[in-house]
PDB file of N, CA, C and O in Angstrom:
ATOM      1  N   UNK A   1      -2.267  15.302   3.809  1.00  0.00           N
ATOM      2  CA  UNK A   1      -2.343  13.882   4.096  1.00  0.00           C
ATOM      3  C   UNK A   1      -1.367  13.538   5.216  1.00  0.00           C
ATOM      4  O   UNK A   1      -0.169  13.758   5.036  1.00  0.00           O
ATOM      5  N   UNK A   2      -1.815  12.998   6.392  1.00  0.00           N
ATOM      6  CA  UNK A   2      -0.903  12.577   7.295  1.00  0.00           C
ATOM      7  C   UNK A   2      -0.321  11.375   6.952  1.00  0.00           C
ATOM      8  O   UNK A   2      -1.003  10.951   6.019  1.00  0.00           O
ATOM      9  N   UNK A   3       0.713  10.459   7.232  1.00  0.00           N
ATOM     10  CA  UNK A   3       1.384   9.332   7.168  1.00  0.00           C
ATOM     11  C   UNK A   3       0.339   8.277   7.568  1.00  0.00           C
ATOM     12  O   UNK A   3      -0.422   8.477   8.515  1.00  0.00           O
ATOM     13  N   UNK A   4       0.316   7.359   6.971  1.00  0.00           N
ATOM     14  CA  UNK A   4      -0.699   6.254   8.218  1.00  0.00           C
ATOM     15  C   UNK A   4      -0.762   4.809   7.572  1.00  0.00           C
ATOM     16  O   UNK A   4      -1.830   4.217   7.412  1.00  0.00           O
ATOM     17  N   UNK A   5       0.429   4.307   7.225  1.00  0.00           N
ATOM     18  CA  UNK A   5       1.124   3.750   6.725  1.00  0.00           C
ATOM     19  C   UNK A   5       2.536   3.260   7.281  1.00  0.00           C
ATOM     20  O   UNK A   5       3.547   3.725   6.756  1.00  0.00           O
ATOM     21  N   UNK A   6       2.653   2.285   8.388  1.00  0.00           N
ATOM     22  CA  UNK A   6       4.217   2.391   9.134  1.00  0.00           C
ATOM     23  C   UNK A   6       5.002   1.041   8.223  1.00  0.00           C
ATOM     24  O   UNK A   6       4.690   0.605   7.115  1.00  0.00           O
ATOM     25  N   UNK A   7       5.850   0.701   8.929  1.00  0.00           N
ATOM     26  CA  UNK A   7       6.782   0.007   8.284  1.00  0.00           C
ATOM     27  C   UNK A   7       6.347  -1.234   7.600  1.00  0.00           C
ATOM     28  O   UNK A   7       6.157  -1.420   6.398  1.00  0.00           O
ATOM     29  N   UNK A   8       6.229  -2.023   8.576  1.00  0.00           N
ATOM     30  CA  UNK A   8       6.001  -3.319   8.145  1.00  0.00           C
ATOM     31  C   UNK A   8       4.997  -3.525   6.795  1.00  0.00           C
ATOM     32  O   UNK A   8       5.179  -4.192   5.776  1.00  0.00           O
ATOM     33  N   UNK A   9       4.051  -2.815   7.144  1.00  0.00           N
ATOM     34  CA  UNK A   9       2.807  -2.430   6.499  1.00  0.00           C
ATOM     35  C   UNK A   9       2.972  -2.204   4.780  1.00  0.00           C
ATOM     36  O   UNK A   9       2.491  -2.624   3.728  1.00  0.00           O
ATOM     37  N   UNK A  10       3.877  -1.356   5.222  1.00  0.00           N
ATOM     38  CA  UNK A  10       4.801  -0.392   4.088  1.00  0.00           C
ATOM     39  C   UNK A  10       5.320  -1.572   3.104  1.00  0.00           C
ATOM     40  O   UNK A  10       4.932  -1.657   1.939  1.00  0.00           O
ATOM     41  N   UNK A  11       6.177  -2.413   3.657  1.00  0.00           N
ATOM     42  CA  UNK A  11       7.079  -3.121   3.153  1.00  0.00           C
ATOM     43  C   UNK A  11       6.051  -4.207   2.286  1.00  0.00           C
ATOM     44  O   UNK A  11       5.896  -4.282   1.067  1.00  0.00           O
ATOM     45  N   UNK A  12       5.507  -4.895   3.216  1.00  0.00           N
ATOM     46  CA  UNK A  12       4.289  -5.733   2.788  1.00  0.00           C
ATOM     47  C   UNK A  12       3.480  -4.891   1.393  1.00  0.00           C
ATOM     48  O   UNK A  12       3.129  -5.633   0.476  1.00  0.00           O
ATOM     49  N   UNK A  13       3.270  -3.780   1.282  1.00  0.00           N
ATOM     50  CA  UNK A  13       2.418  -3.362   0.307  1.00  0.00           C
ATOM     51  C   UNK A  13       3.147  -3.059  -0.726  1.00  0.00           C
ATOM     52  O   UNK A  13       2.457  -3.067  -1.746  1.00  0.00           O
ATOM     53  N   UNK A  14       4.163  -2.813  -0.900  1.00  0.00           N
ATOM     54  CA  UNK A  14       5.214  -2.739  -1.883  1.00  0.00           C
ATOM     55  C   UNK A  14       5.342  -4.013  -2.615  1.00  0.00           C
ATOM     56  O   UNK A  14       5.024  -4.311  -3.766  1.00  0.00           O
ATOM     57  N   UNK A  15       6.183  -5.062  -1.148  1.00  0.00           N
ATOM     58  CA  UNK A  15       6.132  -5.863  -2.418  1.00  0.00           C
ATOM     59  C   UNK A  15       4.421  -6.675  -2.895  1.00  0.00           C
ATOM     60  O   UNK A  15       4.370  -6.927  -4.099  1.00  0.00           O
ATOM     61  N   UNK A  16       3.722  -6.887  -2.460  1.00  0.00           N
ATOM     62  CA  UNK A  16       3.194  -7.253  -2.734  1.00  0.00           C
ATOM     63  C   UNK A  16       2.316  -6.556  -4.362  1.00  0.00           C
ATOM     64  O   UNK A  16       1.609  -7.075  -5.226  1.00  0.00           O
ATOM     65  N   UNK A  17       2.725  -5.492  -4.178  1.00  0.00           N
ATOM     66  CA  UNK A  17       2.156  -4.795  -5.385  1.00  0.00           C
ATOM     67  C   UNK A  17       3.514  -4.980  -6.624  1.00  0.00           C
ATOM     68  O   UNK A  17       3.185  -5.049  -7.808  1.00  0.00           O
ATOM     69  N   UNK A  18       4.764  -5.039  -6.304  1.00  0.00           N
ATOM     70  CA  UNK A  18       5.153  -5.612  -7.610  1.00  0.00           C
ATOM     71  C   UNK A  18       5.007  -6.432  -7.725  1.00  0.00           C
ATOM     72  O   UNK A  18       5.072  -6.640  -8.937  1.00  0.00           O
ATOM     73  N   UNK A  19       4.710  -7.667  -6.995  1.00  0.00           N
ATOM     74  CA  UNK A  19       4.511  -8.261  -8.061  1.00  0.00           C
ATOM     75  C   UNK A  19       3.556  -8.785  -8.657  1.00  0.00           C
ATOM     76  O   UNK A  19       3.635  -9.611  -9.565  1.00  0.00           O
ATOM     77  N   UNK A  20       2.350  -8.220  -8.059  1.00  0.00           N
ATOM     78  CA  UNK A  20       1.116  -8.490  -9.281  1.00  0.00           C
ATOM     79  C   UNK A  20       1.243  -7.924 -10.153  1.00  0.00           C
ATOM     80  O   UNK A  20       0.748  -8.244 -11.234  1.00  0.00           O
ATOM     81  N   UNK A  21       1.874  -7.010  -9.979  1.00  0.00           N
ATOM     82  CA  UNK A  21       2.253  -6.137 -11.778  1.00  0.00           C
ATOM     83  C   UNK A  21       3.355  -6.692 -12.431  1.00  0.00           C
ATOM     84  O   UNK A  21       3.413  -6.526 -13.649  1.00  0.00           O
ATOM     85  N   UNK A  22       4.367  -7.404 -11.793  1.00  0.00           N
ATOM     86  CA  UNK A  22       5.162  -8.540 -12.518  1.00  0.00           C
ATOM     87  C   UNK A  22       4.438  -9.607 -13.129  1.00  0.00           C
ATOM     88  O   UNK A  22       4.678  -9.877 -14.306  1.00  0.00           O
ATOM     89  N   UNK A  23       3.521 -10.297 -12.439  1.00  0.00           N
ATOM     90  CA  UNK A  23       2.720 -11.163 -13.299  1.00  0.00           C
ATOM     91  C   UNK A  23       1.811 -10.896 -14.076  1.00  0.00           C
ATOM     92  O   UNK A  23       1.626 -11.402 -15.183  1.00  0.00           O
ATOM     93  N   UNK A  24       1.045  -9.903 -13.431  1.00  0.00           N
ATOM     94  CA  UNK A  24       0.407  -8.920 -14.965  1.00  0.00           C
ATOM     95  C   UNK A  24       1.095  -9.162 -16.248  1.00  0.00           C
ATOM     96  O   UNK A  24       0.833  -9.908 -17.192  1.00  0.00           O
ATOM     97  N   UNK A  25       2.166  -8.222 -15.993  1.00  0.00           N
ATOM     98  CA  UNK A  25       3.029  -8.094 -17.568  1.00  0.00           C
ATOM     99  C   UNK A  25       3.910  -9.473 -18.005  1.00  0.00           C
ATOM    100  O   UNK A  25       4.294  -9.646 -19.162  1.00  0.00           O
ATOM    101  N   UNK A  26       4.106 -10.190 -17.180  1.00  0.00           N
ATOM    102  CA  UNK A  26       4.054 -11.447 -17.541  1.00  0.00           C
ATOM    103  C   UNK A  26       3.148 -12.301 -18.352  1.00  0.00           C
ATOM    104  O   UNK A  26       3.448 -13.206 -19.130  1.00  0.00           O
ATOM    105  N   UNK A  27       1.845 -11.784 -17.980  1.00  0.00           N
ATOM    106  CA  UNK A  27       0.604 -12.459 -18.355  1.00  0.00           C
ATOM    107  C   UNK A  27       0.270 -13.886 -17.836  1.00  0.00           C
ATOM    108  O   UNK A  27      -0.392 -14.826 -18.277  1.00  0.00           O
ATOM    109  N   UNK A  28       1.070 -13.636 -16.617  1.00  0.00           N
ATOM    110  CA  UNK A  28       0.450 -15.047 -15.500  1.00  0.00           C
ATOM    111  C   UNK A  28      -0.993 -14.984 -15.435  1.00  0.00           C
ATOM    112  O   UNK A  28      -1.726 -15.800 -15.994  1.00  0.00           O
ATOM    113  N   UNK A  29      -1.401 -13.974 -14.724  1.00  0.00           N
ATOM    114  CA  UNK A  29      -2.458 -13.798 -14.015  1.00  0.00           C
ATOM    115  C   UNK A  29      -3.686 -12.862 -14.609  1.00  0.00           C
ATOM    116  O   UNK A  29      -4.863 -12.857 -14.249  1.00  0.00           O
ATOM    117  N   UNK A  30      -3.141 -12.196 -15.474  1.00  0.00           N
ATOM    118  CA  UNK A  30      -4.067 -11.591 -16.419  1.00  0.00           C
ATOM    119  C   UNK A  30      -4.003  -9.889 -16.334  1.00  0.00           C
ATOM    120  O   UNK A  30      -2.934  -9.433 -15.927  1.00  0.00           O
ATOM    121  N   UNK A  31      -4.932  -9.051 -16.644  1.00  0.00           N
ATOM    122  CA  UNK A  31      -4.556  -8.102 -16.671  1.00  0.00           C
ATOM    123  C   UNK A  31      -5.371  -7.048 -15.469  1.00  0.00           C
ATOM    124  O   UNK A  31      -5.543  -5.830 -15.497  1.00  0.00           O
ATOM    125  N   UNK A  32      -5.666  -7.803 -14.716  1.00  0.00           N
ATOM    126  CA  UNK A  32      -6.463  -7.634 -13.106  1.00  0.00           C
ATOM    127  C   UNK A  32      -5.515  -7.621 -11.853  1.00  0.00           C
ATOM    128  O   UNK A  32      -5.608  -7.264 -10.679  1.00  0.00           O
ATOM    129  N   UNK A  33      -4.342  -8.310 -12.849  1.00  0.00           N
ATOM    130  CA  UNK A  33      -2.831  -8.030 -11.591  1.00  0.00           C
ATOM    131  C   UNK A  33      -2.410  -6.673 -11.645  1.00  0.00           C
ATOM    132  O   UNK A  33      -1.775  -6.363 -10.637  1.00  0.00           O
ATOM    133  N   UNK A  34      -2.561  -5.650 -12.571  1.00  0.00           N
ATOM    134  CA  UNK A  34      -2.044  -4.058 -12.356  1.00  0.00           C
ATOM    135  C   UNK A  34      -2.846  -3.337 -11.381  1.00  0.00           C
ATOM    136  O   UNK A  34      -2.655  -2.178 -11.014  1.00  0.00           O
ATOM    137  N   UNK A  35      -3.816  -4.179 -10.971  1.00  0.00           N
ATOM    138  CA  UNK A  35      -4.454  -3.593  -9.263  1.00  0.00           C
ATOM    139  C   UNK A  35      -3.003  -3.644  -8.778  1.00  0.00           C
ATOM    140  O   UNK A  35      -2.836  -2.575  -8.191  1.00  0.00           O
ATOM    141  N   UNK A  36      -2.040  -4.250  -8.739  1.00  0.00           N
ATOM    142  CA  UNK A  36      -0.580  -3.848  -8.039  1.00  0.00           C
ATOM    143  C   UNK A  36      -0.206  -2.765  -7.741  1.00  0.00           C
ATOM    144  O   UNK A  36       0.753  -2.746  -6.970  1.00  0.00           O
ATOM    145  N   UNK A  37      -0.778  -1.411  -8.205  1.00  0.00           N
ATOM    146  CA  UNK A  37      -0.738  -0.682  -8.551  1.00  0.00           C
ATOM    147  C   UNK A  37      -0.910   0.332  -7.147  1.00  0.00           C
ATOM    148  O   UNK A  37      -0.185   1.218  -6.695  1.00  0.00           O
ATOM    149  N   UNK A  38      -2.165  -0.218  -6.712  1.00  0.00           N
ATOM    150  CA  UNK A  38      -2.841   0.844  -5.428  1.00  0.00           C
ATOM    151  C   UNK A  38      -1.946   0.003  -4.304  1.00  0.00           C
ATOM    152  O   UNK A  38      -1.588   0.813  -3.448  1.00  0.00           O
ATOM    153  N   UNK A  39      -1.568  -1.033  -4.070  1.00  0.00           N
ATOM    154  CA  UNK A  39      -0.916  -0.906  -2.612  1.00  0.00           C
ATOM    155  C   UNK A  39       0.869  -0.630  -3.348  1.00  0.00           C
ATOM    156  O   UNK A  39       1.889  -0.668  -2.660  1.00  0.00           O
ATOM    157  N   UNK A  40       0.855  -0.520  -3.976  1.00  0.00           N
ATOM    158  CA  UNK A  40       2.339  -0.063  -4.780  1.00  0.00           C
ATOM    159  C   UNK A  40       2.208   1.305  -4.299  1.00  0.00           C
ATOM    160  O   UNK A  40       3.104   1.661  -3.534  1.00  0.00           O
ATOM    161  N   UNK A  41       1.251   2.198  -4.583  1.00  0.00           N
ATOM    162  CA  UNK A  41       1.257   3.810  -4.665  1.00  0.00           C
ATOM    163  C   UNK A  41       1.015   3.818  -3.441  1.00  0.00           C
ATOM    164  O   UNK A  41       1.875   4.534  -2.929  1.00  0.00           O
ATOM    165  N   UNK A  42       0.070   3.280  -2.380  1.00  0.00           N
ATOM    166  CA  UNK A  42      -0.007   3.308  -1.279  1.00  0.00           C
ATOM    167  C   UNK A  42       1.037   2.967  -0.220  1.00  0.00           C
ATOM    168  O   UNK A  42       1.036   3.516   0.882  1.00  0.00           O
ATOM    169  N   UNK A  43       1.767   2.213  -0.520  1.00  0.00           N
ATOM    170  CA  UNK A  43       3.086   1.640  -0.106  1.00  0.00           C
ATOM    171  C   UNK A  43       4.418   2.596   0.091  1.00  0.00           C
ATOM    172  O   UNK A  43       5.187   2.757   1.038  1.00  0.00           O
ATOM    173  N   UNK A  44       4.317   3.307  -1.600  1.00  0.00           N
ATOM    174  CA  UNK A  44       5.251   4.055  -1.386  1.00  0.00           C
ATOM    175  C   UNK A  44       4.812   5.648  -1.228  1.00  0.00           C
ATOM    176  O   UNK A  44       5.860   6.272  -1.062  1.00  0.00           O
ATOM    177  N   UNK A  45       3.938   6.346  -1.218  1.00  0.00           N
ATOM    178  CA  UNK A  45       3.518   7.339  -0.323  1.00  0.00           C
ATOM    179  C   UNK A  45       2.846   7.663   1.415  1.00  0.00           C
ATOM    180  O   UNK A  45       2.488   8.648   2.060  1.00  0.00           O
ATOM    181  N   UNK A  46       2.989   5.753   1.687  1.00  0.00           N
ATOM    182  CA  UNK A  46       2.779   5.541   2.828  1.00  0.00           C
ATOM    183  C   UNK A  46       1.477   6.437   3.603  1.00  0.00           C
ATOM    184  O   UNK A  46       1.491   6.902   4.742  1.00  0.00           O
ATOM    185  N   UNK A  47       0.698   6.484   2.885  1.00  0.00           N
ATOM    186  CA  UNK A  47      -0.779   7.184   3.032  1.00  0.00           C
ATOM    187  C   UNK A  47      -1.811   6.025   2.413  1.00  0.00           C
ATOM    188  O   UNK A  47      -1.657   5.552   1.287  1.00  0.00           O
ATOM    189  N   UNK A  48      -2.811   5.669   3.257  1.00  0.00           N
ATOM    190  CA  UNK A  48      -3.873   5.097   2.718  1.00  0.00           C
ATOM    191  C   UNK A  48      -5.611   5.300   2.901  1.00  0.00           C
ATOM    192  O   UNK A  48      -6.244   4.980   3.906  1.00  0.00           O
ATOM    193  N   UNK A  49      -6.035   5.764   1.961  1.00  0.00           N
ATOM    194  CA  UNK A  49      -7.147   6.257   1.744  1.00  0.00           C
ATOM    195  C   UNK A  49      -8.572   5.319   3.147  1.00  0.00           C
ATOM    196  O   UNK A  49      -9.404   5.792   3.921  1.00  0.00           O
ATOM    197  N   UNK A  50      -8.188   4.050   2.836  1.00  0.00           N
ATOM    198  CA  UNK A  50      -8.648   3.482   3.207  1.00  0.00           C
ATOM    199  C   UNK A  50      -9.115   3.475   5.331  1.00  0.00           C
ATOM    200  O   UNK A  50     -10.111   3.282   6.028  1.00  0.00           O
ATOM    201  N   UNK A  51      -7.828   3.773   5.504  1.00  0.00           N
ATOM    202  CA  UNK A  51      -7.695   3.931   6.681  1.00  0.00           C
ATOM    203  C   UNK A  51      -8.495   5.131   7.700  1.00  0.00           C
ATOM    204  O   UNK A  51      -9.023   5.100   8.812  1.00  0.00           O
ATOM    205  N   UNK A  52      -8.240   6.266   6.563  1.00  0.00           N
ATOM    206  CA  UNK A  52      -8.628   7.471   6.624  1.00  0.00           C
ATOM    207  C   UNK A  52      -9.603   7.813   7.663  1.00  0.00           C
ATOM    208  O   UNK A  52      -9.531   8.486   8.691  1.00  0.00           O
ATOM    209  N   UNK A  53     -10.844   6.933   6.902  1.00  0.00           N
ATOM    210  CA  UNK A  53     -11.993   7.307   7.681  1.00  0.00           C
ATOM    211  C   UNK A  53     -12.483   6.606   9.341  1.00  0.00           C
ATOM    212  O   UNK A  53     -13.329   7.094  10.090  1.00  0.00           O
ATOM    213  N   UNK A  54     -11.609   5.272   9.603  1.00  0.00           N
ATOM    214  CA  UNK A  54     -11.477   4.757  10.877  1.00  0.00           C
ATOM    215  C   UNK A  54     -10.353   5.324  11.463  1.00  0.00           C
ATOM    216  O   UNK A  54     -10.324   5.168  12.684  1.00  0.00           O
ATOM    217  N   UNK A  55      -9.650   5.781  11.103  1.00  0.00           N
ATOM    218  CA  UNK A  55      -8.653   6.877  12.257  1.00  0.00           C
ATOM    219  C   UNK A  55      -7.874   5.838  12.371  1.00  0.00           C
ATOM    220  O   UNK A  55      -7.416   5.756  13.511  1.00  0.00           O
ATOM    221  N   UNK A  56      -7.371   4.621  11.335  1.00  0.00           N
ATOM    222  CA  UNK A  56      -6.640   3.937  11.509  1.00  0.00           C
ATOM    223  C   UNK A  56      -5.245   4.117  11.700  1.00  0.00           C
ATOM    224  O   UNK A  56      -5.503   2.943  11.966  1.00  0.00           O
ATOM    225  N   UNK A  57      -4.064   4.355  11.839  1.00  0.00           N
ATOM    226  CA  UNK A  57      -2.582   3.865  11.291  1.00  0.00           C
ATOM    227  C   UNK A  57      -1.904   3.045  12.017  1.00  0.00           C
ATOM    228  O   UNK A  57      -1.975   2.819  13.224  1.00  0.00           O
ATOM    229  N   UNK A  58      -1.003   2.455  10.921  1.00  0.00           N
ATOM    230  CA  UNK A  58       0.061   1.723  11.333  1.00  0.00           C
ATOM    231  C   UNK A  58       1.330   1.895  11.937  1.00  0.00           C
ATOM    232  O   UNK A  58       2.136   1.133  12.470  1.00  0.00           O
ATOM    233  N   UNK A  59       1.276   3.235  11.681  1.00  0.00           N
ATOM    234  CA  UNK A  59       2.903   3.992  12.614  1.00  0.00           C
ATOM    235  C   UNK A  59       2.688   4.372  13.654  1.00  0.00           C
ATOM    236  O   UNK A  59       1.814   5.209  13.876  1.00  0.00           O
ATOM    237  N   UNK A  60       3.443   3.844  14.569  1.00  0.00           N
ATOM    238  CA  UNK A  60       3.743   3.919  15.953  1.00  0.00           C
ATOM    239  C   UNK A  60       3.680   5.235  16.312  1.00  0.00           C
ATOM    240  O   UNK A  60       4.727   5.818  16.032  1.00  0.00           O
ATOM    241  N   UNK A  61       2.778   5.987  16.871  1.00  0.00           N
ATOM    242  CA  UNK A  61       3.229   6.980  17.393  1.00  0.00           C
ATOM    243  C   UNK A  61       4.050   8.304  16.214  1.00  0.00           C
ATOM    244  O   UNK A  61       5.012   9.054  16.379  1.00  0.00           O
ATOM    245  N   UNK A  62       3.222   8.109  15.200  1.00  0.00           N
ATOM    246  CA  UNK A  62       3.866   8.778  13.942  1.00  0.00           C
ATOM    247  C   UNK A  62       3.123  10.196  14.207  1.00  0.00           C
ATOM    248  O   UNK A  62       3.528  11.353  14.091  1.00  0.00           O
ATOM    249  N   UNK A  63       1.432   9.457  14.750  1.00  0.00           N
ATOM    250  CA  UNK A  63       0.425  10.402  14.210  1.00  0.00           C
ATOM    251  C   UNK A  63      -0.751  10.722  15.824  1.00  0.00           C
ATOM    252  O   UNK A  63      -1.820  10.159  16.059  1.00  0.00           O
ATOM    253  N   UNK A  64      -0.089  11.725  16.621  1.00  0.00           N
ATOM    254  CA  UNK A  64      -0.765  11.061  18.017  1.00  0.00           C
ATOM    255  C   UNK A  64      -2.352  12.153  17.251  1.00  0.00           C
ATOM    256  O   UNK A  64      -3.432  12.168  17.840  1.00  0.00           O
TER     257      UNK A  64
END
């Protein structure tokens, strides 16, 4: 798996994935917030499946 996942990106998917899983287990939002989960894992292995197949990334010059 190459990197394809850069910073900002990174940061953004992190938090954004705790805290749907904070409100998950809160039971704000129900139990459809532990989708937090995939930009959490994606976030912090900084690889995304998604990207994959458009030859996308977000890191500068990570991945010529």
């Amino acid at each position: 798996m190459k990197v394809n996942v850069g910073g900002i990106d990174r940061i953004l998917r992190i938090v954004l994935g705790i805290v749907l899983i904070a409100l998950a287990a809160m039971g704000t939002i129900g139990a459809w917030g532990y989708i937090g989960l995939l930009p959490l894992a994606t976030g912090l292995f900084r690889w995304c499946p998604a990207y994959t197949p458009f030859g996308f990334s977000s890191c500068p010059n990570r991945n010529p």
